Short mmCIF file of N, CA and C in Angstrom, two decimals:
data_model
loop_
_atom_site.label_atom_id
_atom_site.label_comp_id
_atom_site.label_asym_id
_atom_site.label_seq_id
_atom_site.Cartn_x
_atom_site.Cartn_y
_atom_site.Cartn_z
N MET A 1 0.85 -1.17 0.00
CA MET A 1 0.00 0.00 0.00
C MET A 1 0.89 1.23 0.00
N SER A 2 0.72 2.09 -0.97
CA SER A 2 1.57 3.27 -1.08
C SER A 2 1.21 4.29 0.00
N THR A 3 2.09 5.25 0.19
CA THR A 3 1.83 6.31 1.15
C THR A 3 0.60 7.11 0.73
N ASP A 4 0.44 7.36 -0.57
CA ASP A 4 -0.75 8.08 -1.04
C ASP A 4 -2.02 7.29 -0.76
N ASP A 5 -2.00 5.97 -1.00
CA ASP A 5 -3.17 5.13 -0.72
C ASP A 5 -3.49 5.16 0.78
N THR A 6 -2.46 5.07 1.61
CA THR A 6 -2.66 5.14 3.06
C THR A 6 -3.30 6.47 3.44
N SER A 7 -2.79 7.56 2.90
CA SER A 7 -3.32 8.89 3.21
C SER A 7 -4.78 9.01 2.79
N GLN A 8 -5.12 8.49 1.61
CA GLN A 8 -6.50 8.57 1.14
C GLN A 8 -7.44 7.75 2.02
N THR A 9 -7.02 6.55 2.39
CA THR A 9 -7.84 5.71 3.26
C THR A 9 -8.04 6.38 4.62
N MET A 10 -6.98 6.92 5.20
CA MET A 10 -7.09 7.55 6.51
C MET A 10 -7.94 8.82 6.45
N SER A 11 -7.83 9.58 5.38
CA SER A 11 -8.65 10.77 5.23
C SER A 11 -10.13 10.40 5.19
N ALA A 12 -10.47 9.39 4.42
CA ALA A 12 -11.87 8.93 4.35
C ALA A 12 -12.33 8.39 5.71
N TYR A 13 -11.45 7.68 6.40
CA TYR A 13 -11.77 7.16 7.73
C TYR A 13 -12.09 8.29 8.70
N PHE A 14 -11.25 9.33 8.74
CA PHE A 14 -11.48 10.42 9.67
C PHE A 14 -12.73 11.22 9.32
N THR A 15 -13.08 11.30 8.05
CA THR A 15 -14.34 11.93 7.67
C THR A 15 -15.50 11.11 8.23
N ALA A 16 -15.46 9.79 8.06
CA ALA A 16 -16.51 8.91 8.57
C ALA A 16 -16.52 8.87 10.09
N LEU A 17 -15.37 9.03 10.72
CA LEU A 17 -15.28 8.99 12.18
C LEU A 17 -16.23 10.00 12.81
N GLY A 18 -16.38 11.14 12.19
CA GLY A 18 -17.27 12.17 12.70
C GLY A 18 -18.74 11.80 12.65
N THR A 19 -19.08 10.76 11.90
CA THR A 19 -20.48 10.33 11.80
C THR A 19 -20.84 9.28 12.84
N GLY A 20 -19.82 8.66 13.48
CA GLY A 20 -20.06 7.59 14.44
C GLY A 20 -20.21 6.23 13.79
N SER A 21 -20.19 6.17 12.46
CA SER A 21 -20.35 4.91 11.73
C SER A 21 -19.17 4.76 10.77
N PHE A 22 -18.19 3.95 11.15
CA PHE A 22 -16.96 3.89 10.37
C PHE A 22 -16.33 2.51 10.32
N GLN A 23 -17.02 1.48 10.78
CA GLN A 23 -16.42 0.15 10.81
C GLN A 23 -16.11 -0.41 9.43
N GLN A 24 -16.67 0.18 8.38
CA GLN A 24 -16.36 -0.26 7.02
C GLN A 24 -14.89 -0.02 6.66
N PHE A 25 -14.18 0.76 7.46
CA PHE A 25 -12.76 1.01 7.22
C PHE A 25 -11.87 0.00 7.93
N PHE A 26 -12.46 -0.95 8.66
CA PHE A 26 -11.71 -1.93 9.43
C PHE A 26 -11.73 -3.30 8.74
N THR A 27 -10.67 -4.07 8.95
CA THR A 27 -10.72 -5.47 8.59
C THR A 27 -11.65 -6.16 9.58
N GLU A 28 -12.12 -7.34 9.24
CA GLU A 28 -13.04 -8.07 10.12
C GLU A 28 -12.44 -8.35 11.49
N ASP A 29 -11.13 -8.62 11.51
CA ASP A 29 -10.46 -8.97 12.77
C ASP A 29 -9.57 -7.85 13.30
N VAL A 30 -9.95 -6.60 13.05
CA VAL A 30 -9.22 -5.43 13.53
C VAL A 30 -9.06 -5.50 15.06
N THR A 31 -7.96 -4.93 15.54
CA THR A 31 -7.75 -4.82 16.98
C THR A 31 -7.46 -3.38 17.38
N TRP A 32 -7.90 -3.02 18.57
CA TRP A 32 -7.54 -1.77 19.23
C TRP A 32 -6.85 -2.16 20.52
N THR A 33 -5.62 -1.70 20.71
CA THR A 33 -4.88 -1.99 21.93
C THR A 33 -4.58 -0.69 22.65
N THR A 34 -4.98 -0.63 23.92
CA THR A 34 -4.62 0.51 24.77
C THR A 34 -3.35 0.10 25.49
N ILE A 35 -2.23 0.61 25.07
CA ILE A 35 -0.92 0.19 25.58
C ILE A 35 -0.82 0.39 27.09
N GLN A 36 -1.32 1.49 27.61
CA GLN A 36 -1.22 1.80 29.04
C GLN A 36 -1.79 0.69 29.91
N SER A 37 -2.94 0.14 29.52
CA SER A 37 -3.59 -0.89 30.34
C SER A 37 -3.40 -2.30 29.80
N GLY A 38 -2.98 -2.41 28.54
CA GLY A 38 -2.84 -3.72 27.90
C GLY A 38 -4.17 -4.28 27.40
N ALA A 39 -5.24 -3.52 27.52
CA ALA A 39 -6.56 -3.98 27.06
C ALA A 39 -6.60 -4.03 25.54
N VAL A 40 -7.21 -5.08 25.01
CA VAL A 40 -7.35 -5.26 23.57
C VAL A 40 -8.81 -5.48 23.23
N VAL A 41 -9.30 -4.75 22.23
CA VAL A 41 -10.65 -4.92 21.71
C VAL A 41 -10.52 -5.55 20.33
N HIS A 42 -11.34 -6.58 20.05
CA HIS A 42 -11.26 -7.33 18.79
C HIS A 42 -12.54 -7.19 17.99
N GLY A 43 -12.40 -7.06 16.67
CA GLY A 43 -13.55 -7.07 15.77
C GLY A 43 -14.05 -5.69 15.43
N ALA A 44 -14.54 -5.54 14.19
CA ALA A 44 -14.93 -4.23 13.67
C ALA A 44 -16.02 -3.56 14.49
N GLU A 45 -17.07 -4.28 14.83
CA GLU A 45 -18.16 -3.67 15.58
C GLU A 45 -17.73 -3.26 16.98
N ALA A 46 -16.97 -4.12 17.66
CA ALA A 46 -16.51 -3.82 19.02
C ALA A 46 -15.53 -2.65 19.03
N VAL A 47 -14.64 -2.60 18.03
CA VAL A 47 -13.67 -1.50 17.97
C VAL A 47 -14.39 -0.18 17.68
N GLU A 48 -15.36 -0.19 16.78
CA GLU A 48 -16.13 1.02 16.50
C GLU A 48 -16.81 1.51 17.79
N GLY A 49 -17.41 0.61 18.54
CA GLY A 49 -18.06 0.98 19.79
C GLY A 49 -17.09 1.53 20.81
N ALA A 50 -15.91 0.91 20.90
CA ALA A 50 -14.89 1.38 21.85
C ALA A 50 -14.40 2.78 21.48
N ILE A 51 -14.18 3.02 20.20
CA ILE A 51 -13.70 4.34 19.78
C ILE A 51 -14.77 5.40 20.01
N ASN A 52 -16.02 5.08 19.68
CA ASN A 52 -17.10 6.04 19.95
C ASN A 52 -17.21 6.34 21.44
N GLY A 53 -17.09 5.31 22.27
CA GLY A 53 -17.13 5.50 23.72
C GLY A 53 -15.95 6.32 24.22
N LEU A 54 -14.78 6.05 23.67
CA LEU A 54 -13.58 6.80 24.04
C LEU A 54 -13.75 8.28 23.72
N HIS A 55 -14.17 8.57 22.51
CA HIS A 55 -14.32 9.97 22.10
C HIS A 55 -15.37 10.69 22.94
N ALA A 56 -16.42 9.99 23.35
CA ALA A 56 -17.45 10.61 24.19
C ALA A 56 -16.92 10.96 25.58
N ARG A 57 -15.86 10.29 26.01
CA ARG A 57 -15.29 10.51 27.34
C ARG A 57 -14.05 11.42 27.34
N MET A 58 -13.60 11.82 26.17
CA MET A 58 -12.39 12.64 26.08
C MET A 58 -12.78 14.10 25.89
N PRO A 59 -12.78 14.87 26.98
CA PRO A 59 -13.17 16.28 26.86
C PRO A 59 -12.15 17.07 26.04
N ASP A 60 -12.66 17.96 25.23
CA ASP A 60 -11.80 18.90 24.51
C ASP A 60 -10.72 18.19 23.70
N LEU A 61 -11.10 17.15 22.97
CA LEU A 61 -10.17 16.38 22.14
C LEU A 61 -9.60 17.26 21.03
N SER A 62 -8.30 17.20 20.85
CA SER A 62 -7.63 17.96 19.81
C SER A 62 -6.56 17.07 19.18
N THR A 63 -6.47 17.06 17.86
CA THR A 63 -5.45 16.26 17.18
C THR A 63 -4.54 17.14 16.37
N ARG A 64 -3.37 16.57 16.08
CA ARG A 64 -2.39 17.26 15.24
C ARG A 64 -2.38 16.59 13.88
N GLN A 65 -1.46 16.94 13.05
CA GLN A 65 -1.37 16.40 11.70
C GLN A 65 -1.16 14.90 11.72
N LEU A 66 -1.88 14.22 10.83
CA LEU A 66 -1.72 12.79 10.64
C LEU A 66 -0.48 12.56 9.79
N MET A 67 0.36 11.62 10.20
CA MET A 67 1.55 11.26 9.43
C MET A 67 1.31 9.88 8.81
N SER A 68 1.47 9.76 7.51
CA SER A 68 1.23 8.50 6.82
C SER A 68 2.51 7.96 6.21
N ALA A 69 2.59 6.64 6.16
CA ALA A 69 3.69 5.93 5.52
C ALA A 69 3.08 4.76 4.77
N GLN A 70 3.89 3.94 4.16
CA GLN A 70 3.36 2.78 3.45
C GLN A 70 2.73 1.82 4.44
N GLY A 71 1.41 1.69 4.39
CA GLY A 71 0.72 0.74 5.25
C GLY A 71 0.62 1.11 6.72
N GLY A 72 0.92 2.36 7.06
CA GLY A 72 0.85 2.78 8.46
C GLY A 72 0.58 4.27 8.57
N ALA A 73 0.01 4.67 9.69
CA ALA A 73 -0.24 6.08 9.94
C ALA A 73 -0.13 6.33 11.44
N TYR A 74 0.14 7.59 11.80
CA TYR A 74 0.35 7.97 13.19
C TYR A 74 -0.32 9.30 13.44
N LEU A 75 -1.03 9.39 14.56
CA LEU A 75 -1.73 10.61 14.91
C LEU A 75 -1.44 10.97 16.36
N GLU A 76 -1.00 12.20 16.60
CA GLU A 76 -0.80 12.71 17.95
C GLU A 76 -1.99 13.57 18.32
N GLY A 77 -2.32 13.58 19.60
CA GLY A 77 -3.40 14.43 20.06
C GLY A 77 -3.29 14.72 21.53
N THR A 78 -4.23 15.53 22.01
CA THR A 78 -4.33 15.86 23.43
C THR A 78 -5.81 15.93 23.79
N CYS A 79 -6.07 15.82 25.08
CA CYS A 79 -7.42 16.09 25.60
C CYS A 79 -7.26 16.66 27.00
N ALA A 80 -8.30 17.30 27.46
CA ALA A 80 -8.27 17.89 28.80
C ALA A 80 -8.21 16.80 29.85
N GLY A 81 -7.43 17.03 30.88
CA GLY A 81 -7.36 16.11 32.01
C GLY A 81 -8.49 16.40 32.99
N ALA A 82 -8.60 15.56 33.99
CA ALA A 82 -9.64 15.76 35.01
C ALA A 82 -9.28 16.96 35.87
N GLY A 83 -10.25 17.78 36.18
CA GLY A 83 -10.02 18.94 37.04
C GLY A 83 -9.05 19.92 36.43
N ASP A 84 -8.02 20.27 37.19
CA ASP A 84 -7.04 21.26 36.75
C ASP A 84 -5.78 20.62 36.17
N GLU A 85 -5.83 19.33 35.86
CA GLU A 85 -4.64 18.66 35.33
C GLU A 85 -4.23 19.23 33.99
N ASP A 86 -2.96 19.06 33.67
CA ASP A 86 -2.47 19.44 32.35
C ASP A 86 -3.17 18.61 31.29
N ARG A 87 -3.02 19.00 30.05
CA ARG A 87 -3.59 18.22 28.95
C ARG A 87 -2.91 16.86 28.87
N ILE A 88 -3.67 15.88 28.49
CA ILE A 88 -3.16 14.51 28.37
C ILE A 88 -2.74 14.29 26.92
N LEU A 89 -1.51 13.84 26.74
CA LEU A 89 -0.98 13.56 25.41
C LEU A 89 -1.23 12.12 25.04
N PHE A 90 -1.49 11.87 23.76
CA PHE A 90 -1.65 10.50 23.28
C PHE A 90 -1.19 10.40 21.83
N CYS A 91 -0.97 9.18 21.39
CA CYS A 91 -0.62 8.90 20.00
C CYS A 91 -1.32 7.60 19.62
N VAL A 92 -1.88 7.55 18.42
CA VAL A 92 -2.48 6.33 17.91
C VAL A 92 -1.70 5.92 16.67
N ALA A 93 -1.25 4.66 16.66
CA ALA A 93 -0.56 4.08 15.52
C ALA A 93 -1.54 3.16 14.80
N TYR A 94 -1.62 3.30 13.49
CA TYR A 94 -2.54 2.52 12.66
C TYR A 94 -1.74 1.63 11.72
N ASP A 95 -2.12 0.36 11.62
CA ASP A 95 -1.57 -0.56 10.63
C ASP A 95 -2.67 -0.84 9.62
N LEU A 96 -2.34 -0.74 8.33
CA LEU A 96 -3.33 -0.98 7.29
C LEU A 96 -2.96 -2.20 6.47
N ALA A 97 -3.98 -2.95 6.08
CA ALA A 97 -3.84 -4.09 5.19
C ALA A 97 -4.73 -3.79 3.99
N ALA A 98 -4.12 -3.68 2.82
CA ALA A 98 -4.84 -3.25 1.62
C ALA A 98 -5.44 -1.88 1.91
N ASP A 99 -6.76 -1.74 1.82
CA ASP A 99 -7.37 -0.43 2.04
C ASP A 99 -8.20 -0.39 3.31
N ARG A 100 -7.82 -1.22 4.30
CA ARG A 100 -8.54 -1.28 5.57
C ARG A 100 -7.57 -1.17 6.75
N ILE A 101 -8.07 -0.65 7.86
CA ILE A 101 -7.28 -0.58 9.09
C ILE A 101 -7.33 -1.95 9.75
N ASP A 102 -6.16 -2.50 10.04
CA ASP A 102 -6.03 -3.86 10.59
C ASP A 102 -5.74 -3.85 12.09
N ALA A 103 -5.06 -2.82 12.57
CA ALA A 103 -4.71 -2.74 13.98
C ALA A 103 -4.48 -1.28 14.36
N MET A 104 -4.83 -0.96 15.61
CA MET A 104 -4.59 0.36 16.17
C MET A 104 -4.02 0.19 17.56
N ARG A 105 -3.03 1.01 17.88
CA ARG A 105 -2.41 0.99 19.21
C ARG A 105 -2.43 2.42 19.75
N ALA A 106 -3.02 2.58 20.92
CA ALA A 106 -3.12 3.90 21.55
C ALA A 106 -2.09 4.00 22.66
N TYR A 107 -1.21 4.98 22.55
CA TYR A 107 -0.17 5.24 23.54
C TYR A 107 -0.51 6.51 24.30
N GLY A 108 -0.22 6.52 25.58
CA GLY A 108 -0.47 7.69 26.40
C GLY A 108 -1.41 7.35 27.55
N ASP A 109 -1.70 8.34 28.34
CA ASP A 109 -2.47 8.16 29.56
C ASP A 109 -3.98 8.27 29.29
N ILE A 110 -4.50 7.37 28.43
CA ILE A 110 -5.91 7.47 28.06
C ILE A 110 -6.75 6.29 28.52
N ALA A 111 -6.17 5.32 29.21
CA ALA A 111 -6.91 4.11 29.62
C ALA A 111 -8.15 4.48 30.43
N SER A 112 -8.08 5.51 31.25
CA SER A 112 -9.24 5.88 32.08
C SER A 112 -10.40 6.41 31.25
N PHE A 113 -10.15 6.81 30.01
CA PHE A 113 -11.19 7.30 29.13
C PHE A 113 -11.88 6.19 28.34
N MET A 114 -11.31 5.00 28.34
CA MET A 114 -11.89 3.89 27.59
C MET A 114 -13.20 3.45 28.23
N PRO A 115 -14.20 3.13 27.40
CA PRO A 115 -15.46 2.63 27.97
C PRO A 115 -15.26 1.26 28.58
N PRO A 116 -16.13 0.86 29.49
CA PRO A 116 -16.02 -0.48 30.08
C PRO A 116 -16.16 -1.54 28.99
N SER A 117 -15.47 -2.64 29.15
CA SER A 117 -15.56 -3.73 28.18
C SER A 117 -16.94 -4.38 28.29
N PRO A 118 -17.50 -4.76 27.13
CA PRO A 118 -18.82 -5.39 27.15
C PRO A 118 -18.78 -6.77 27.79
#
């Protein structure tokens, strides 16, 4: 997958992300791993639900430029911490297979924002 193909897929994914319905961008066996806690979510429907739940719990979410490479992408962001805490930094790494996201790994202090596992 070329860098341009990766960029196009990720751009379409982030457009769909705003609608709350985006699992069509995932492989059937996609995974989301929260590195801080080691929690792993499996499957397109479950990952979509986890991401929607995460975003609903992340106050004042802000992202920076997406960086794309062949078959991979990286996004840095911040969100407000609880109370008067500093902003919480995070990074999400995406692995793509063909034109679908196959795996995502979230780095940073965001485990407390993840929704409870079903």
